[in-house]
Amino acid sequence: DSAKMEIAISFYLSNGTQRILEGEYDHARDCAVFARYMEQYIAVVLHQTQAVMNWPKINEVYDADLHTLVKFFRKRIPCCCLDEKYEEVKDVTKMGYCYNSKCNLPRVERSKTMYCDRCRSVTYCSPECQEAHWSTHMPVCNTKAAVKAKFDTKQQNA
């Protein structure tokens, strides 16, 4: 149930925060992935406040730059123990991913990425990469778009 998952999320947030303070960033990333996944699961499955899992958001913390990682935890903890660390890393460029597996630059500045307009479940570095990946992405996109449309209709009729 969601109360138990919230406890687990608190554990991962606490543990991940401690790992950041100790400089163990890979362990902090692991904690962030588990916490983000559980947040998404609660939203999609238990509370039904969103239609599908937002995998780019989960993947974002999987291999997060320090700015993204510290900000992820800082937003979710009640104390200010990461404030100093955030000041150190806030100028680090946030990095994102291009989901086109044939892209020459799969890691790209996040502000330059673009979501698939239809399903918003993948990001690309350029319209060319999005177009090149379309034949691979299309089946997943069609499924997610249908699930989202059904969810939106259900929300509007509620």
PDB file of C-alpha atoms in Angstrom:
ATOM      1  CA  ASP A   1       0.000   0.000   0.000  1.00  0.00           C
ATOM      2  CA  SER A   2       1.090   3.609  -0.466  1.00  0.00           C
ATOM      3  CA  ALA A   3       1.871   4.268   3.228  1.00  0.00           C
ATOM      4  CA  LYS A   4       4.439   1.481   3.240  1.00  0.00           C
ATOM      5  CA  MET A   5       5.899   2.698  -0.029  1.00  0.00           C
ATOM      6  CA  GLU A   6       6.152   6.233   1.392  1.00  0.00           C
ATOM      7  CA  ILE A   7       8.177   4.801   4.286  1.00  0.00           C
ATOM      8  CA  ALA A   8      10.469   3.057   1.816  1.00  0.00           C
ATOM      9  CA  ILE A   9      10.810   6.288  -0.177  1.00  0.00           C
ATOM     10  CA  SER A  10      11.765   8.117   3.029  1.00  0.00           C
ATOM     11  CA  PHE A  11      14.415   5.484   3.694  1.00  0.00           C
ATOM     12  CA  TYR A  12      15.902   5.890   0.197  1.00  0.00           C
ATOM     13  CA  LEU A  13      15.801   9.682   0.453  1.00  0.00           C
ATOM     14  CA  SER A  14      17.538   9.632   3.823  1.00  0.00           C
ATOM     15  CA  ASN A  15      20.100   7.084   2.695  1.00  0.00           C
ATOM     16  CA  GLY A  16      20.748   8.893  -0.589  1.00  0.00           C
ATOM     17  CA  THR A  17      21.165  12.238   1.165  1.00  0.00           C
ATOM     18  CA  GLN A  18      23.719  10.675   3.504  1.00  0.00           C
ATOM     19  CA  ARG A  19      25.556   9.153   0.546  1.00  0.00           C
ATOM     20  CA  ILE A  20      25.787  12.551  -1.160  1.00  0.00           C
ATOM     21  CA  LEU A  21      27.224  14.098   1.996  1.00  0.00           C
ATOM     22  CA  GLU A  22      29.794  11.262   2.097  1.00  0.00           C
ATOM     23  CA  GLY A  23      30.675  11.703  -1.598  1.00  0.00           C
ATOM     24  CA  GLU A  24      29.278   8.286  -2.566  1.00  0.00           C
ATOM     25  CA  TYR A  25      27.387   9.528  -5.607  1.00  0.00           C
ATOM     26  CA  ASP A  26      26.829   6.142  -7.291  1.00  0.00           C
ATOM     27  CA  HIS A  27      25.076   4.855  -4.164  1.00  0.00           C
ATOM     28  CA  ALA A  28      23.051   8.075  -4.008  1.00  0.00           C
ATOM     29  CA  ARG A  29      21.983   7.533  -7.632  1.00  0.00           C
ATOM     30  CA  ASP A  30      20.787   4.025  -6.751  1.00  0.00           C
ATOM     31  CA  CYS A  31      18.697   5.446  -3.909  1.00  0.00           C
ATOM     32  CA  ALA A  32      17.309   8.134  -6.214  1.00  0.00           C
ATOM     33  CA  VAL A  33      16.254   5.560  -8.820  1.00  0.00           C
ATOM     34  CA  PHE A  34      14.396   3.463  -6.234  1.00  0.00           C
ATOM     35  CA  ALA A  35      12.716   6.530  -4.722  1.00  0.00           C
ATOM     36  CA  ARG A  36      11.708   7.949  -8.128  1.00  0.00           C
ATOM     37  CA  TYR A  37      10.400   4.566  -9.297  1.00  0.00           C
ATOM     38  CA  MET A  38       8.279   4.213  -6.158  1.00  0.00           C
ATOM     39  CA  GLU A  39       6.954   7.777  -6.582  1.00  0.00           C
ATOM     40  CA  GLN A  40       5.939   6.919 -10.130  1.00  0.00           C
ATOM     41  CA  TYR A  41       4.394   3.607  -9.075  1.00  0.00           C
ATOM     42  CA  ILE A  42       2.304   5.321  -6.401  1.00  0.00           C
ATOM     43  CA  ALA A  43       1.112   7.944  -8.904  1.00  0.00           C
ATOM     44  CA  VAL A  44       0.247   5.468 -11.672  1.00  0.00           C
ATOM     45  CA  VAL A  45      -0.907   2.337  -9.879  1.00  0.00           C
ATOM     46  CA  LEU A  46      -2.057   3.303  -6.399  1.00  0.00           C
ATOM     47  CA  HIS A  47      -3.344   6.879  -6.667  1.00  0.00           C
ATOM     48  CA  GLN A  48      -4.013   6.841 -10.418  1.00  0.00           C
ATOM     49  CA  THR A  49      -3.029  10.481 -10.793  1.00  0.00           C
ATOM     50  CA  GLN A  50      -1.034   9.882 -13.974  1.00  0.00           C
ATOM     51  CA  ALA A  51      -1.503   7.461 -16.844  1.00  0.00           C
ATOM     52  CA  VAL A  52       1.918   5.877 -17.287  1.00  0.00           C
ATOM     53  CA  MET A  53       5.328   5.693 -15.680  1.00  0.00           C
ATOM     54  CA  ASN A  54       7.520   8.609 -16.689  1.00  0.00           C
ATOM     55  CA  TRP A  55      10.665   6.680 -17.607  1.00  0.00           C
ATOM     56  CA  PRO A  56      12.702   9.724 -18.659  1.00  0.00           C
ATOM     57  CA  LYS A  57      12.274  11.044 -15.107  1.00  0.00           C
ATOM     58  CA  ILE A  58      13.418   7.707 -13.669  1.00  0.00           C
ATOM     59  CA  ASN A  59      16.327   7.470 -16.101  1.00  0.00           C
ATOM     60  CA  GLU A  60      17.246  11.081 -15.365  1.00  0.00           C
ATOM     61  CA  VAL A  61      18.455  10.110 -11.885  1.00  0.00           C
ATOM     62  CA  TYR A  62      19.984   6.784 -12.961  1.00  0.00           C
ATOM     63  CA  ASP A  63      23.096   8.441 -14.369  1.00  0.00           C
ATOM     64  CA  ALA A  64      22.448  11.935 -13.044  1.00  0.00           C
ATOM     65  CA  ASP A  65      24.935  14.745 -13.092  1.00  0.00           C
ATOM     66  CA  LEU A  66      25.629  16.149  -9.610  1.00  0.00           C
ATOM     67  CA  HIS A  67      23.321  19.132 -10.103  1.00  0.00           C
ATOM     68  CA  THR A  68      20.359  16.897 -10.915  1.00  0.00           C
ATOM     69  CA  LEU A  69      21.208  14.407  -8.189  1.00  0.00           C
ATOM     70  CA  VAL A  70      21.577  16.938  -5.384  1.00  0.00           C
ATOM     71  CA  LYS A  71      18.490  18.853  -6.503  1.00  0.00           C
ATOM     72  CA  PHE A  72      16.452  15.626  -6.570  1.00  0.00           C
ATOM     73  CA  PHE A  73      17.176  14.912  -2.911  1.00  0.00           C
ATOM     74  CA  ARG A  74      17.142  18.539  -1.762  1.00  0.00           C
ATOM     75  CA  LYS A  75      13.560  19.007  -3.038  1.00  0.00           C
ATOM     76  CA  ARG A  76      12.359  15.965  -1.114  1.00  0.00           C
ATOM     77  CA  ILE A  77      13.961  16.250   2.315  1.00  0.00           C
ATOM     78  CA  PRO A  78      12.687  18.435   5.166  1.00  0.00           C
ATOM     79  CA  CYS A  79      16.105  19.659   6.323  1.00  0.00           C
ATOM     80  CA  CYS A  80      18.648  21.998   4.769  1.00  0.00           C
ATOM     81  CA  CYS A  81      21.655  19.660   4.980  1.00  0.00           C
ATOM     82  CA  LEU A  82      22.116  19.673   1.194  1.00  0.00           C
ATOM     83  CA  ASP A  83      21.935  23.463   0.786  1.00  0.00           C
ATOM     84  CA  GLU A  84      25.704  23.910   0.901  1.00  0.00           C
ATOM     85  CA  LYS A  85      26.298  21.032  -1.513  1.00  0.00           C
ATOM     86  CA  TYR A  86      23.676  22.453  -3.868  1.00  0.00           C
ATOM     87  CA  GLU A  87      25.496  25.802  -3.924  1.00  0.00           C
ATOM     88  CA  GLU A  88      28.647  23.898  -4.963  1.00  0.00           C
ATOM     89  CA  VAL A  89      26.972  22.033  -7.845  1.00  0.00           C
ATOM     90  CA  LYS A  90      24.226  24.351  -9.082  1.00  0.00           C
ATOM     91  CA  ASP A  91      26.366  25.585 -11.968  1.00  0.00           C
ATOM     92  CA  VAL A  92      26.971  22.050 -13.274  1.00  0.00           C
ATOM     93  CA  THR A  93      25.140  21.644 -16.581  1.00  0.00           C
ATOM     94  CA  LYS A  94      22.148  19.315 -16.317  1.00  0.00           C
ATOM     95  CA  MET A  95      22.475  16.485 -18.810  1.00  0.00           C
ATOM     96  CA  GLY A  96      19.756  14.534 -20.555  1.00  0.00           C
ATOM     97  CA  TYR A  97      19.521  11.613 -22.966  1.00  0.00           C
ATOM     98  CA  CYS A  98      18.679  11.149 -26.576  1.00  0.00           C
ATOM     99  CA  TYR A  99      16.681   7.921 -26.866  1.00  0.00           C
ATOM    100  CA  ASN A 100      17.823   7.343 -30.444  1.00  0.00           C
ATOM    101  CA  SER A 101      20.282   4.465 -29.968  1.00  0.00           C
ATOM    102  CA  LYS A 102      22.146   5.515 -33.114  1.00  0.00           C
ATOM    103  CA  CYS A 103      22.732   9.078 -31.923  1.00  0.00           C
ATOM    104  CA  ASN A 104      26.369  10.158 -31.922  1.00  0.00           C
ATOM    105  CA  LEU A 105      25.774  12.345 -28.848  1.00  0.00           C
ATOM    106  CA  PRO A 106      23.403  10.383 -26.584  1.00  0.00           C
ATOM    107  CA  ARG A 107      24.185  12.649 -23.595  1.00  0.00           C
ATOM    108  CA  VAL A 108      23.098  16.187 -24.289  1.00  0.00           C
ATOM    109  CA  GLU A 109      22.432  19.319 -22.286  1.00  0.00           C
ATOM    110  CA  ARG A 110      18.957  18.753 -20.851  1.00  0.00           C
ATOM    111  CA  SER A 111      17.684  22.200 -21.803  1.00  0.00           C
ATOM    112  CA  LYS A 112      18.261  21.202 -25.438  1.00  0.00           C
ATOM    113  CA  THR A 113      16.326  17.934 -25.292  1.00  0.00           C
ATOM    114  CA  MET A 114      12.806  17.579 -26.579  1.00  0.00           C
ATOM    115  CA  TYR A 115      10.113  15.103 -25.583  1.00  0.00           C
ATOM    116  CA  CYS A 116       8.115  13.075 -28.052  1.00  0.00           C
ATOM    117  CA  ASP A 117       5.061  15.335 -28.420  1.00  0.00           C
ATOM    118  CA  ARG A 118       2.690  12.406 -28.585  1.00  0.00           C
ATOM    119  CA  CYS A 119       3.598  10.217 -25.600  1.00  0.00           C
ATOM    120  CA  ARG A 120       6.117  12.378 -23.702  1.00  0.00           C
ATOM    121  CA  SER A 121       7.901   9.161 -22.708  1.00  0.00           C
ATOM    122  CA  VAL A 122      11.210   9.657 -24.514  1.00  0.00           C
ATOM    123  CA  THR A 123      13.547  12.567 -25.186  1.00  0.00           C
ATOM    124  CA  TYR A 124      15.683  13.444 -28.189  1.00  0.00           C
ATOM    125  CA  CYS A 125      18.522  15.807 -28.934  1.00  0.00           C
ATOM    126  CA  SER A 126      17.054  16.916 -32.266  1.00  0.00           C
ATOM    127  CA  PRO A 127      14.121  16.501 -34.641  1.00  0.00           C
ATOM    128  CA  GLU A 128      16.432  14.435 -36.871  1.00  0.00           C
ATOM    129  CA  CYS A 129      17.087  11.924 -34.071  1.00  0.00           C
ATOM    130  CA  GLN A 130      13.391  11.776 -33.279  1.00  0.00           C
ATOM    131  CA  GLU A 131      12.570  11.057 -36.915  1.00  0.00           C
ATOM    132  CA  ALA A 132      15.343   8.453 -37.209  1.00  0.00           C
ATOM    133  CA  HIS A 133      14.057   6.659 -34.088  1.00  0.00           C
ATOM    134  CA  TRP A 134      10.368   6.827 -35.032  1.00  0.00           C
ATOM    135  CA  SER A 135      10.083   3.327 -36.532  1.00  0.00           C
ATOM    136  CA  THR A 136      11.487   1.846 -33.319  1.00  0.00           C
ATOM    137  CA  HIS A 137       9.547   4.131 -30.990  1.00  0.00           C
ATOM    138  CA  MET A 138       6.194   4.081 -32.832  1.00  0.00           C
ATOM    139  CA  PRO A 139       4.734   0.864 -31.301  1.00  0.00           C
ATOM    140  CA  VAL A 140       5.525   2.016 -27.762  1.00  0.00           C
ATOM    141  CA  CYS A 141       4.308   5.514 -28.559  1.00  0.00           C
ATOM    142  CA  ASN A 142       1.006   4.224 -29.937  1.00  0.00           C
ATOM    143  CA  THR A 143       0.413   2.129 -26.816  1.00  0.00           C
ATOM    144  CA  LYS A 144       1.313   4.916 -24.400  1.00  0.00           C
ATOM    145  CA  ALA A 145      -0.710   7.500 -26.316  1.00  0.00           C
ATOM    146  CA  ALA A 146      -3.762   5.202 -26.194  1.00  0.00           C
ATOM    147  CA  VAL A 147      -3.327   4.615 -22.452  1.00  0.00           C
ATOM    148  CA  LYS A 148      -2.967   8.356 -21.850  1.00  0.00           C
ATOM    149  CA  ALA A 149      -6.031   9.167 -23.961  1.00  0.00           C
ATOM    150  CA  LYS A 150      -8.105   6.605 -22.061  1.00  0.00           C
ATOM    151  CA  PHE A 151      -6.800   7.970 -18.755  1.00  0.00           C
ATOM    152  CA  ASP A 152      -7.575  11.576 -19.735  1.00  0.00           C
ATOM    153  CA  THR A 153     -11.114  10.626 -20.803  1.00  0.00           C
ATOM    154  CA  LYS A 154     -11.652   8.792 -17.521  1.00  0.00           C
ATOM    155  CA  GLN A 155     -10.360  11.822 -15.566  1.00  0.00           C
ATOM    156  CA  GLN A 156     -12.651  14.210 -17.440  1.00  0.00           C
ATOM    157  CA  ASN A 157     -15.695  12.010 -16.814  1.00  0.00           C
ATOM    158  CA  ALA A 158     -14.949  11.569 -13.118  1.00  0.00           C
TER     159      ALA A 158
END
